[in-house]
Amino acid sequence: MAFFPLNLKAIWTILKGDEVKFKVTPKTSEQRTYLNLVIPQMIMIGINFLGIAWYIGKITLGYDYDLMGFIVAAFWSLLNTNSLMVIVRAALWSNNEEAE
């Protein structure tokens, strides 16, 4: 799930009939972060937390709610967030050993 933007891009490339191109990655590390590459993952994380907050707001305002439904939905939202955070943490990672 964490790679959904790349999977969609790959499928779209194939459906358009474009040639599949592979970029060679550099063998040296860079001391920068790549947050611009994980914007879709961060948006999904925000949507997950927004959904949980929305439902908690409905509960506190006294609306009818299904507690088991909320628990299951919150569990899946947190599980999805955890899998998406792997990609976000990788984008933030830097090799501090080489900087010293």
mmCIF file of C-alpha atoms in Angstrom:
data_model
loop_
_atom_site.group_PDB
_atom_site.id
_atom_site.type_symbol
_atom_site.label_atom_id
_atom_site.label_comp_id
_atom_site.label_asym_id
_atom_site.label_seq_id
_atom_site.Cartn_x
_atom_site.Cartn_y
_atom_site.Cartn_z
ATOM 1 C CA MET A 1 0.000 0.000 0.000
ATOM 2 C CA ALA A 2 2.828 2.397 0.781
ATOM 3 C CA PHE A 3 4.005 2.355 -2.831
ATOM 4 C CA PHE A 4 0.578 3.076 -4.351
ATOM 5 C CA PRO A 5 1.690 6.236 -6.232
ATOM 6 C CA LEU A 6 4.532 4.350 -7.910
ATOM 7 C CA ASN A 7 2.282 1.411 -8.745
ATOM 8 C CA LEU A 8 -0.317 3.704 -10.321
ATOM 9 C CA LYS A 9 2.386 5.505 -12.307
ATOM 10 C CA ALA A 10 3.773 2.172 -13.552
ATOM 11 C CA ILE A 11 0.336 0.942 -14.601
ATOM 12 C CA TRP A 12 -0.369 4.230 -16.397
ATOM 13 C CA THR A 13 2.971 4.021 -18.225
ATOM 14 C CA ILE A 14 2.153 0.524 -19.473
ATOM 15 C CA LEU A 15 -1.412 1.442 -20.472
ATOM 16 C CA LYS A 16 -0.117 4.400 -22.500
ATOM 17 C CA GLY A 17 2.329 2.083 -24.252
ATOM 18 C CA ASP A 18 5.371 4.101 -23.202
ATOM 19 C CA GLU A 19 8.772 2.487 -22.993
ATOM 20 C CA VAL A 20 9.732 1.488 -19.463
ATOM 21 C CA LYS A 21 12.845 3.404 -18.415
ATOM 22 C CA PHE A 22 15.050 2.673 -15.442
ATOM 23 C CA LYS A 23 17.149 5.398 -13.871
ATOM 24 C CA VAL A 24 20.477 4.328 -12.432
ATOM 25 C CA THR A 25 20.763 5.497 -8.848
ATOM 26 C CA PRO A 26 23.981 7.092 -7.630
ATOM 27 C CA LYS A 27 26.191 5.001 -5.365
ATOM 28 C CA THR A 28 27.036 7.916 -3.074
ATOM 29 C CA SER A 29 24.693 9.129 -0.365
ATOM 30 C CA GLU A 30 23.271 12.620 -0.309
ATOM 31 C CA GLN A 31 22.699 14.685 2.804
ATOM 32 C CA ARG A 32 19.199 15.836 1.970
ATOM 33 C CA THR A 33 15.656 14.710 2.559
ATOM 34 C CA TYR A 34 13.151 13.758 -0.104
ATOM 35 C CA LEU A 35 9.824 14.906 1.346
ATOM 36 C CA ASN A 36 8.641 16.011 -2.097
ATOM 37 C CA LEU A 37 8.599 12.342 -3.129
ATOM 38 C CA VAL A 38 6.297 11.241 -0.305
ATOM 39 C CA ILE A 39 3.568 13.880 -0.583
ATOM 40 C CA PRO A 40 0.886 11.278 -1.540
ATOM 41 C CA GLN A 41 1.800 9.162 1.499
ATOM 42 C CA MET A 42 1.668 12.196 3.805
ATOM 43 C CA ILE A 43 -1.735 13.155 2.391
ATOM 44 C CA MET A 44 -3.061 9.650 3.087
ATOM 45 C CA ILE A 45 -1.660 9.771 6.642
ATOM 46 C CA GLY A 46 -3.431 13.095 7.158
ATOM 47 C CA ILE A 47 -6.703 11.698 5.797
ATOM 48 C CA ASN A 48 -6.450 8.717 8.165
ATOM 49 C CA PHE A 49 -5.947 10.962 11.206
ATOM 50 C CA LEU A 50 -8.645 13.348 10.011
ATOM 51 C CA GLY A 51 -11.104 10.444 9.750
ATOM 52 C CA ILE A 52 -10.323 9.261 13.279
ATOM 53 C CA ALA A 53 -10.636 12.820 14.642
ATOM 54 C CA TRP A 54 -13.920 13.297 12.763
ATOM 55 C CA TYR A 55 -15.449 10.188 14.303
ATOM 56 C CA ILE A 56 -14.181 11.084 17.794
ATOM 57 C CA GLY A 57 -15.778 14.501 17.297
ATOM 58 C CA LYS A 58 -19.093 12.876 16.388
ATOM 59 C CA ILE A 59 -18.886 10.692 19.500
ATOM 60 C CA THR A 60 -18.168 13.654 21.795
ATOM 61 C CA LEU A 61 -21.022 15.674 20.273
ATOM 62 C CA GLY A 62 -23.461 12.895 21.107
ATOM 63 C CA TYR A 63 -24.219 11.488 17.661
ATOM 64 C CA ASP A 64 -25.147 7.824 17.331
ATOM 65 C CA TYR A 65 -22.103 5.674 16.761
ATOM 66 C CA ASP A 66 -21.019 2.079 16.451
ATOM 67 C CA LEU A 67 -18.175 1.549 18.912
ATOM 68 C CA MET A 68 -16.964 -1.705 17.352
ATOM 69 C CA GLY A 69 -17.082 -0.126 13.892
ATOM 70 C CA PHE A 70 -14.994 2.782 15.168
ATOM 71 C CA ILE A 71 -12.457 0.461 16.813
ATOM 72 C CA VAL A 72 -12.053 -1.604 13.638
ATOM 73 C CA ALA A 73 -11.819 1.479 11.397
ATOM 74 C CA ALA A 74 -9.320 3.157 13.740
ATOM 75 C CA PHE A 75 -7.238 -0.029 13.858
ATOM 76 C CA TRP A 76 -7.057 -0.226 10.057
ATOM 77 C CA SER A 77 -6.334 3.490 9.773
ATOM 78 C CA LEU A 78 -3.455 3.207 12.234
ATOM 79 C CA LEU A 79 -2.161 0.074 10.509
ATOM 80 C CA ASN A 80 -2.241 1.836 7.129
ATOM 81 C CA THR A 81 -0.547 4.870 8.663
ATOM 82 C CA ASN A 82 2.173 2.643 10.068
ATOM 83 C CA SER A 83 2.859 1.123 6.648
ATOM 84 C CA LEU A 84 2.914 4.560 5.014
ATOM 85 C CA MET A 85 5.290 5.918 7.662
ATOM 86 C CA VAL A 86 7.955 3.447 6.535
ATOM 87 C CA ILE A 87 8.220 5.351 3.261
ATOM 88 C CA VAL A 88 8.126 8.758 4.970
ATOM 89 C CA ARG A 89 10.880 7.744 7.414
ATOM 90 C CA ALA A 90 12.972 6.476 4.506
ATOM 91 C CA ALA A 91 12.596 9.858 2.790
ATOM 92 C CA LEU A 92 13.770 11.616 5.958
ATOM 93 C CA TRP A 93 16.697 9.278 6.594
ATOM 94 C CA SER A 94 20.220 10.527 6.132
ATOM 95 C CA ASN A 95 23.529 8.780 6.660
ATOM 96 C CA ASN A 96 24.978 10.754 9.567
ATOM 97 C CA GLU A 97 28.052 8.514 9.803
ATOM 98 C CA GLU A 98 29.468 9.945 6.569
ATOM 99 C CA ALA A 99 28.807 13.520 7.698
ATOM 100 C CA GLU A 100 31.032 13.130 10.770
#
